[in-house]
Coordinates of C-alpha atoms in Angstrom, one line a residue:
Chain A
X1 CA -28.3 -0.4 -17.9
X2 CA -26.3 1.8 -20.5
X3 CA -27.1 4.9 -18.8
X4 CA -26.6 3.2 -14.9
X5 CA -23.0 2.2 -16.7
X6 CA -22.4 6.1 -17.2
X7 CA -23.8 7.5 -13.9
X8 CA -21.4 5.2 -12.3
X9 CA -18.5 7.8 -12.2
X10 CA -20.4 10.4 -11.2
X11 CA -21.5 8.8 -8.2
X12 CA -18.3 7.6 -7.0
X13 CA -16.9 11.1 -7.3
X14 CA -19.9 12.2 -5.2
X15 CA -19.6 9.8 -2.8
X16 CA -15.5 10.5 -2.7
X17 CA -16.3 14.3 -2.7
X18 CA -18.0 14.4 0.7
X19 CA -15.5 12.6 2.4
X20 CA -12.4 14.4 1.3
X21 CA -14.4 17.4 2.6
X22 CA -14.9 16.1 6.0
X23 CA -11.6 15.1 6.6
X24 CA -10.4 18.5 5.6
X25 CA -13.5 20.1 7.6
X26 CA -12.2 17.7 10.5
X27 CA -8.6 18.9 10.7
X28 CA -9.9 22.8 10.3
X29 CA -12.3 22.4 13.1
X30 CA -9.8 20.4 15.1
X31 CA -6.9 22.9 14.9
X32 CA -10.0 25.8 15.4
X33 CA -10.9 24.4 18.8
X34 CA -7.5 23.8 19.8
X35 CA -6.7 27.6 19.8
X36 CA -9.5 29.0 20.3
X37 CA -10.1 29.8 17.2
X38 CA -6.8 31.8 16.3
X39 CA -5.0 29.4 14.6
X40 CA -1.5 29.9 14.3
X41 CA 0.7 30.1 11.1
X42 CA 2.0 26.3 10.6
X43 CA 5.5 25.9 10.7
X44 CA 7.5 23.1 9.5
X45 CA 9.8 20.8 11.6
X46 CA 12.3 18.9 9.2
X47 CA 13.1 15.0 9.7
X48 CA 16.9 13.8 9.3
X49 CA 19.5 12.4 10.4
X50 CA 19.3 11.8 14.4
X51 CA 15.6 13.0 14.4
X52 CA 14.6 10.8 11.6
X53 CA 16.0 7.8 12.9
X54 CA 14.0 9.0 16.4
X55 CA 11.2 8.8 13.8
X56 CA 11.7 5.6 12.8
X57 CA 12.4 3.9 15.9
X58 CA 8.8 5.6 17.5
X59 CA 6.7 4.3 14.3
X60 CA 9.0 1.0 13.7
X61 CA 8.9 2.7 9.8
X62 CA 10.4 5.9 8.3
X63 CA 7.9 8.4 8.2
X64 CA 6.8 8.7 4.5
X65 CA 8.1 12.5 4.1
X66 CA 10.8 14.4 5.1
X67 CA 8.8 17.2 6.7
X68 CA 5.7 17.9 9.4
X69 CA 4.0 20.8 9.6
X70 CA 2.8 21.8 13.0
X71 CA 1.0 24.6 14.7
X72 CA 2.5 26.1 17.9
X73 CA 1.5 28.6 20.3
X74 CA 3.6 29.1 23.5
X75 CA 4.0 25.7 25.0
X76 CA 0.9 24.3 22.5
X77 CA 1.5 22.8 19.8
X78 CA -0.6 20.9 17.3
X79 CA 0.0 18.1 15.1
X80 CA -1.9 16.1 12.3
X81 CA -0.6 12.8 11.5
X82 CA -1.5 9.8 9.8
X83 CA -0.6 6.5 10.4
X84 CA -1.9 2.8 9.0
X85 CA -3.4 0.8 11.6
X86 CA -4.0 -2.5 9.5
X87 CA -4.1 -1.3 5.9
X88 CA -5.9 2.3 5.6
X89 CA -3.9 5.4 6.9
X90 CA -5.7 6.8 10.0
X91 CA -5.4 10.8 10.8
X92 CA -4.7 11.6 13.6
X93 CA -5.0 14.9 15.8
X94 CA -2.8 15.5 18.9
X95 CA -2.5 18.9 20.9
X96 CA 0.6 18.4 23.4
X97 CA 0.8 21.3 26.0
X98 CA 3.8 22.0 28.0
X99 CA 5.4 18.3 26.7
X100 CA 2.4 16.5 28.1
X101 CA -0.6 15.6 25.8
X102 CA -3.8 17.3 26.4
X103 CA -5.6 15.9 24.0
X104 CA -6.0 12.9 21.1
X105 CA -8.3 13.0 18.8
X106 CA -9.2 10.8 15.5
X107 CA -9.6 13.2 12.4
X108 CA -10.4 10.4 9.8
X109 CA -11.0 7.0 10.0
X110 CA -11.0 4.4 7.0
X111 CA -10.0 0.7 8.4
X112 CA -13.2 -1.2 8.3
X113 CA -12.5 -2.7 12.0
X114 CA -11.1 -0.9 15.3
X115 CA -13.4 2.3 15.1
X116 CA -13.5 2.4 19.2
X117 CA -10.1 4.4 19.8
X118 CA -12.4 7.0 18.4
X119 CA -14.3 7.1 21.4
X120 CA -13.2 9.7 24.8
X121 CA -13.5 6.1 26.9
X122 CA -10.3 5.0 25.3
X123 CA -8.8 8.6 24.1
X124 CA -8.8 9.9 27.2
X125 CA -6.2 7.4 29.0
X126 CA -3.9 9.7 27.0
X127 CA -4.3 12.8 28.5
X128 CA -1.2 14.4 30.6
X129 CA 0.8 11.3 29.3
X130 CA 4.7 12.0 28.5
X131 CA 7.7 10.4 26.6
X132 CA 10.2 8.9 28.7
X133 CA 14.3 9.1 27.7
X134 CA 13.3 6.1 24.7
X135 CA 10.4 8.1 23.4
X136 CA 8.2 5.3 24.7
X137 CA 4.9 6.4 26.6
X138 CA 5.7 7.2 30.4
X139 CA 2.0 4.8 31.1
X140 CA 0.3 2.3 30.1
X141 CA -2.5 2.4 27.9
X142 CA -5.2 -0.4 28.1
X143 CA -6.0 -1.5 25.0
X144 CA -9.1 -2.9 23.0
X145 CA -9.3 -6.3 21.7
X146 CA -10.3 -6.5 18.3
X147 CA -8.6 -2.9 17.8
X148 CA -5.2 -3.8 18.6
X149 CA -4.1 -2.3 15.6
X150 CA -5.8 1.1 15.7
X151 CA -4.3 1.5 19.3
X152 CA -1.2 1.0 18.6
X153 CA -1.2 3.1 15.5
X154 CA -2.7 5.7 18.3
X155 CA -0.1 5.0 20.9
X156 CA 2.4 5.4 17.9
X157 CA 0.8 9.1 16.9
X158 CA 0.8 9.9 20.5
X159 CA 4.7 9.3 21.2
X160 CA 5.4 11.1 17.8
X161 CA 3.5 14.0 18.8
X162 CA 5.5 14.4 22.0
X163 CA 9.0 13.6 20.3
X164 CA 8.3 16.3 17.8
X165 CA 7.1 18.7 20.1
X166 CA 10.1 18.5 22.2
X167 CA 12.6 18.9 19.5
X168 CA 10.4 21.9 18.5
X169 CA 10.2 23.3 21.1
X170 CA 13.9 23.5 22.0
X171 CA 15.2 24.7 18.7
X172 CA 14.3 26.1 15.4
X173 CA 13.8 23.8 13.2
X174 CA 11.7 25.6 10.7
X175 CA 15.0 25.2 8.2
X176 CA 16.2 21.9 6.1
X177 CA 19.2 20.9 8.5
Chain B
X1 CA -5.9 -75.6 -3.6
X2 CA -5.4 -76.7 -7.0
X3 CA -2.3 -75.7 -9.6
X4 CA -4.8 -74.2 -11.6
X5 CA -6.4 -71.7 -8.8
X6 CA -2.7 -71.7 -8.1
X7 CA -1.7 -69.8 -11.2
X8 CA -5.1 -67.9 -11.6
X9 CA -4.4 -66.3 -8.5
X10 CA -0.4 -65.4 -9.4
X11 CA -2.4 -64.0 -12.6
X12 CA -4.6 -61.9 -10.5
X13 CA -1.7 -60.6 -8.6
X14 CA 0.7 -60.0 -11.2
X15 CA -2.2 -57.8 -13.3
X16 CA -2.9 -55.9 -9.7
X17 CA 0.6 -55.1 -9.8
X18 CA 0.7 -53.9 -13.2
X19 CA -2.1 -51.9 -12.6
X20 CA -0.8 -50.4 -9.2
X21 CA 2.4 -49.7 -11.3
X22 CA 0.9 -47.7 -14.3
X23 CA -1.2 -45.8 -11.7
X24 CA 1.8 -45.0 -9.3
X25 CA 3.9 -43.6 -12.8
X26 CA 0.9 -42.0 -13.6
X27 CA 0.2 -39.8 -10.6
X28 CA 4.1 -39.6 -10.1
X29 CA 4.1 -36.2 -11.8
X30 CA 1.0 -35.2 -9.8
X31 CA 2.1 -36.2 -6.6
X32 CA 5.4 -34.6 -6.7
X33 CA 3.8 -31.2 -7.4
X34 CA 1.0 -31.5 -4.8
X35 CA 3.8 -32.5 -2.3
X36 CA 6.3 -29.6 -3.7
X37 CA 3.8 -26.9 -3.6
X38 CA 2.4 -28.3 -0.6
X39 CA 5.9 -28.0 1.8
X40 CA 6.1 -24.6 0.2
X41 CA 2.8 -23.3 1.4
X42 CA 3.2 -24.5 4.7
X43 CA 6.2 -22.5 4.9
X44 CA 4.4 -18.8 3.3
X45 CA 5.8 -16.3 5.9
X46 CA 8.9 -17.6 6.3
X47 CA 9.9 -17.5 2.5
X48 CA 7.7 -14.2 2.3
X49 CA 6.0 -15.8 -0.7
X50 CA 2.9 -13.4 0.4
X51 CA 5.2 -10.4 -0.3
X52 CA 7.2 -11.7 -3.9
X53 CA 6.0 -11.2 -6.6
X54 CA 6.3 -13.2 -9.9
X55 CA 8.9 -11.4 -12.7
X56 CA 8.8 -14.3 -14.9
X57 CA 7.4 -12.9 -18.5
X58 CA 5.7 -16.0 -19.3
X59 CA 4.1 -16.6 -16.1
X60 CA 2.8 -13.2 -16.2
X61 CA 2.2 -14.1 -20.1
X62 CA 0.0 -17.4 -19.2
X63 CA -2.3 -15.3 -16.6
X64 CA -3.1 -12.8 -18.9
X65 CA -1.8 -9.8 -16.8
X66 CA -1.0 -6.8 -19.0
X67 CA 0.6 -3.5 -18.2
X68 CA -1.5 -0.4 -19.2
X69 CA -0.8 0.6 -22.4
X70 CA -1.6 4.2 -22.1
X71 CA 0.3 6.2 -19.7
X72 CA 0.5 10.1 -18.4
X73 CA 4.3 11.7 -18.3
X74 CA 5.5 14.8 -17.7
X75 CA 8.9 16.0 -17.9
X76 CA 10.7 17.5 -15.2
X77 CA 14.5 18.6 -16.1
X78 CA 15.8 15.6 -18.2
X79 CA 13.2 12.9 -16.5
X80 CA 9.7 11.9 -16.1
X81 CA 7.2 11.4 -13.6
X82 CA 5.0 8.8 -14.9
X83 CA 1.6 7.2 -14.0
X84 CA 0.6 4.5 -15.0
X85 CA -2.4 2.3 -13.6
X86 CA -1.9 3.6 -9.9
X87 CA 1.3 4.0 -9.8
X88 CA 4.0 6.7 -10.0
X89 CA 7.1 6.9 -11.1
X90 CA 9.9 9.2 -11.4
X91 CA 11.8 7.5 -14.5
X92 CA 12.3 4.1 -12.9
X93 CA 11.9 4.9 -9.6
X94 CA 8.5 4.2 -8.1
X95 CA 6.8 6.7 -5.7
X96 CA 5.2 4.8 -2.8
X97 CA 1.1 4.8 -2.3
X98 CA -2.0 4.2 -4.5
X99 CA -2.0 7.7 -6.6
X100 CA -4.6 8.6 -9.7
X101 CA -5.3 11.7 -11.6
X102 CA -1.8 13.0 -12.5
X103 CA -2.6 16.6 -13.8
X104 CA 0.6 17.9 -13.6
X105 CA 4.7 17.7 -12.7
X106 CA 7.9 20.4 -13.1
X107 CA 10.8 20.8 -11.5
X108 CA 11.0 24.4 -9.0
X109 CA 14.4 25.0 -8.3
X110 CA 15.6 21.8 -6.4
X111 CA 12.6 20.4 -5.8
X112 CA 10.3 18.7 -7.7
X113 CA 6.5 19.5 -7.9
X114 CA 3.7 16.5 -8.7
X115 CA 0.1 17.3 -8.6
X116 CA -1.5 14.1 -8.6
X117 CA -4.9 12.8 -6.2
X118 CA -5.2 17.0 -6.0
X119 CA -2.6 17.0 -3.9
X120 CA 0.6 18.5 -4.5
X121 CA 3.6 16.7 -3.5
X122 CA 6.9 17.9 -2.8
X123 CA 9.2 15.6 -3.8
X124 CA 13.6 15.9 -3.5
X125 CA 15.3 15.4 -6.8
X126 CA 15.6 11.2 -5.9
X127 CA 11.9 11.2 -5.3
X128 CA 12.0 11.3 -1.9
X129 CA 8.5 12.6 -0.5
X130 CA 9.2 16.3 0.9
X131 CA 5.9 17.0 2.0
X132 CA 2.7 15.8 0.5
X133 CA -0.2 18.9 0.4
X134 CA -3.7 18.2 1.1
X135 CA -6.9 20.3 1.1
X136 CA -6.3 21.1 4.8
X137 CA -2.8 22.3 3.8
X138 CA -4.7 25.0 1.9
X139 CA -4.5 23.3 -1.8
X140 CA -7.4 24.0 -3.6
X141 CA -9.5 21.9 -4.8
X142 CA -9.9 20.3 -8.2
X143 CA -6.4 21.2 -9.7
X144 CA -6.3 21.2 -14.0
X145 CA -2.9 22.3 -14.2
X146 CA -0.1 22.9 -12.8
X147 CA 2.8 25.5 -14.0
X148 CA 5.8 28.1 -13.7
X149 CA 5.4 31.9 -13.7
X150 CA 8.2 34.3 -15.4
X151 CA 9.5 34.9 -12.0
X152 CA 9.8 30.9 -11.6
X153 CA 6.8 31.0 -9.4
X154 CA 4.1 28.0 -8.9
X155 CA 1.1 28.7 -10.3
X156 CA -1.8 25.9 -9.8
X157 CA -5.0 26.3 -12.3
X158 CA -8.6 25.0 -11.4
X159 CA -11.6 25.6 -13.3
X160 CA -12.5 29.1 -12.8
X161 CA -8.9 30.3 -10.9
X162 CA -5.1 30.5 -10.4
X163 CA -4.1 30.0 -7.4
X164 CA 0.0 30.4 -6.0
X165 CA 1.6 29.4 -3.1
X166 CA 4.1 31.1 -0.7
X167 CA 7.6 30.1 -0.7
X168 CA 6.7 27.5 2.1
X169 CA 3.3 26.4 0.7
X170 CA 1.6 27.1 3.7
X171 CA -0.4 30.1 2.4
X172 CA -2.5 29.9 -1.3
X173 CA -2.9 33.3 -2.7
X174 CA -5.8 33.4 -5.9
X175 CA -4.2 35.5 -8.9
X176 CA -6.4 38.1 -10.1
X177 CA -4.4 38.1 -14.1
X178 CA -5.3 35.3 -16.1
X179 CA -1.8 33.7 -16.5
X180 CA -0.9 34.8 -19.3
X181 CA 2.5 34.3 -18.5
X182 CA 2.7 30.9 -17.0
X183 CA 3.9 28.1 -18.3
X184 CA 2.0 25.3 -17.8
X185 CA 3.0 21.4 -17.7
X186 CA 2.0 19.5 -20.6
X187 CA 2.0 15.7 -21.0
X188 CA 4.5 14.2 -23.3
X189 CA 4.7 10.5 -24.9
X190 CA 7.4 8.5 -23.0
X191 CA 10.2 7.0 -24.8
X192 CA 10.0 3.5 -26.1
X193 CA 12.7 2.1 -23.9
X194 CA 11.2 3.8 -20.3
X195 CA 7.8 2.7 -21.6
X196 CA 9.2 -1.1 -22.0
X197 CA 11.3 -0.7 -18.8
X198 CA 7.8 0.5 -16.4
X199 CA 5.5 -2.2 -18.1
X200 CA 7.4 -4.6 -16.6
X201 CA 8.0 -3.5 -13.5
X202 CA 4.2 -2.7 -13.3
X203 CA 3.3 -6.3 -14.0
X204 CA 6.1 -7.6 -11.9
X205 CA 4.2 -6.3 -9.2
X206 CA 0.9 -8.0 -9.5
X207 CA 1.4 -11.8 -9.2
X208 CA 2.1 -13.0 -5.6
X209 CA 4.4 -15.8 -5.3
X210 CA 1.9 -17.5 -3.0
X211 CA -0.9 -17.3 -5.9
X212 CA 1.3 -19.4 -8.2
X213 CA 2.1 -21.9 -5.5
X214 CA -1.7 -22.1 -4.6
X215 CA -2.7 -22.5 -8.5
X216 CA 0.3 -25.5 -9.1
X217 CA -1.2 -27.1 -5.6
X218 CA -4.8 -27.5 -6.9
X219 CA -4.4 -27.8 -10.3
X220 CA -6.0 -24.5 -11.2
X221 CA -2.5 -23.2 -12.8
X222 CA -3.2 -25.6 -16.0
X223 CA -6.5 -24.0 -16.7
X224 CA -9.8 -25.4 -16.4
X225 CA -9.2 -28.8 -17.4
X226 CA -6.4 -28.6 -14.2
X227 CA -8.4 -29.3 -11.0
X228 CA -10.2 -32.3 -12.6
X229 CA -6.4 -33.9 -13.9
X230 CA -5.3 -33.0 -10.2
X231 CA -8.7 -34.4 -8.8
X232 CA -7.7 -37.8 -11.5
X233 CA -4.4 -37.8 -9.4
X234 CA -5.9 -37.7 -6.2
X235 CA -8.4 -40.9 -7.0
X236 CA -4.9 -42.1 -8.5
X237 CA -3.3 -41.9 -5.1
X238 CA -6.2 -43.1 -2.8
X239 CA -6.0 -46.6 -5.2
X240 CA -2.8 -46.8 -5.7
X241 CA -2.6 -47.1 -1.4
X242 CA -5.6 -49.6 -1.6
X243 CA -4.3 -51.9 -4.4
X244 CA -0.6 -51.2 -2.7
X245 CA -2.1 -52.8 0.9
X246 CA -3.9 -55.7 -1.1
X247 CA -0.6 -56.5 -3.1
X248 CA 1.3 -56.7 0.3
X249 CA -1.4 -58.5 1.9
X250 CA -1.7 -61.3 -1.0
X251 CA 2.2 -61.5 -1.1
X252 CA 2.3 -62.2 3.0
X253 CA -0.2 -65.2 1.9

């Protein structure tokens, strides 16, 4: 029992190992596909003031740093966020093309309940969706019961995604305002 | 009916009554905590009692909860980032989220550098989160140490390499040299007075409100002996309401 006792660690870290690994593998692969595999420098868009409170208002929270980094290419850009659904921070990938969202994708996903918004059935009601004047989604999303959570935390990603991108996409904000 | 059966039963009555008295002052104390505790539970989210948490030293004291004696600390300028159990602090001020593994803090230019969970996070001199690094922000993995370069550089150590990153850390660039001339972060003991100050506001964290209330309401707050003296108090309360209804009844006679 002694020696389980001290193999203990060891098997948490490899079990914690892995799965740092594919969450990092996720986001690499994600941002490879979305460019074809020239994947542009990152750049950094800075959250104060007016924006931040934009922030806030989309998430119904401050965002829990004062920067983003995002990956842009003519009108693409690409962002990797994370927000909580119920209590476990979910990552997030969004590629927004020319102010509409082209794709949605779920990088990492640790709540133990509301798994489907990984799925294309229910990721795909995103695509070509918009931010209206509020930064609210321009449609409705149909949503899954027993996931309510997760889909919102989506729908929240989603209209970040598209706020950010529009105030990036306007002005340089690679600087601390 | 005569006298005599007259008086036995005034006899009867008047011991009934004694008895439904002493029982009614005995589960008095009871009864006013189960109903206390009780309107208070009913009412959880509206008083937030899920969210409080207990600061009262000898509460804490009585359920044993301790603040981690030994503590990581690295200085940065004249203050500390701390860590102790999963949380971090910069002096007094906590960092939000679960963190462990603290291997390293300074202070690079205006901004403060913390390498903690191997991530690095970029934090604003009042702790605000910058930006927090993760492995698919290029940090690499398994970070020892943390330090400065002559030229006021960061410089992160893992086993085998040195790694630094550009101004904006978005690019990691391995050092061939072996660092001779860095200056890593060290830990340092915290002063007695910070020490005092983060123990207790790490164990003023732990105790919900609503755990206290729960404990009072079933006894389970007085240790083990608790739920049985509350369980005493409830068979207290179910006679008291019998011998109560037979008293009013006899009287109406």
């Amino acid at each position: 029992m002694r020696s389980m006792k001290n193999l203990w660690p060891l098997l948490a870290l490899l079990l914690w190992l892995p799965a740092t690994a594919d969450e990092s593998n996720a986001a690499e692969a994600f941002l490879e596909e979305a460019f074809h595999g020239k994947v542009p420098e990152p750049a950094m868009v800075w959250l104060s003031g007016e924006r931040k409170q934009a922030v806030a208002r989309i998430l119904g929270h401050n965002y829990p740093a004062l920067r983003i980094r995002y990956w842009r290419s003519d009108q693409r850009s690409a962002w990797i966020l994370e927000e909580t659904g119920k209590e476990q921070p979910i990552t997030i990938g969004v590629i927004v093309n020319d102010g509409t969202l082209e794709r949605i994708k779920v990088l990492a996903f640790r709540e133990s309940r509301g798994g489907e918004i990984r799925y294309p059935f229910f990721t795909d009601q995103f695509k070509g969706i918009g931010i209206d004047d509020r930064q609210e989604l321009n449609r409705h999303i149909d949503g899954i019961s027993g996931a309510t959570l997760s889909v919102t935390a989506m729908k929240k990603v989603a209209a970040l995604a598209l706020y950010l991108d529009s105030i990036t996409g306007k002005q340089d904000v690679q600087t601390a305002p | 009916m005569s006298r005599q059966h007259h008086r036995k039963q005034r006899f009867k009555l008047r011991s009934f009554y004694v008895w439904h008295r002493y029982m009614g002052v005995a589960a008095a104390l009871f009864t006013l905590v189960i109903a206390f505790t009780g309107i208070l539970l009913n009412h959880t989210e509206t008083f937030r009692f899920r969210d409080s948490h207990v600061q009262s030293t000898w509460i804490l004291d009585w359920y044993g909860i301790e603040a981690p004696d030994q503590l990581l600390s690295f200085p940065v300028g004249d203050r500390h980032i701390t860590l102790m159990g999963d949380d971090l602090y910069l002096d007094r001020k906590e960092i939000g989220d679960d963190y462990h593994d603290l291997t390293g803090a300074l202070q690079l230019g205006d901004m403060l550098v913390v390498s903690v969970n191997n991530n690095i996070l970029l934090l604003t001199p009042r702790g605000e989160m910058i930006e927090r690094l993760k492995r698919n922000d290029g940090v690499p993995a398994g970070i020892e140490q943390i330090g400065i370069d002559a030229g006021g550089k960061l410089a992160v150590r893992t086993r085998h390499e040195i790694y630094r990153p550009d101004k904006d850390f978005i690019r990691w660039q391995r050092l061939d040299n072996k660092g001779s001339d860095i200056r890593w972060a060290t830990p340092v003991p915290l002063e007695p007075r910070l020490k005092k100050l983060l123990q207790n506001h790490f164990r003023g964290e732990v105790l919900p409100v609503e755990r206290v209330l729960l404990d009072l309401h079933s006894g389970r707050f007085f240790g083990k002996a608790g739920p049985w003296l509350f369980d005493i108090a409830a068979a207290l309360l179910i006679l008291l309401s019998l011998t109560g209804t037979w008293i009013w009844l006899k009287r109406r006679r």
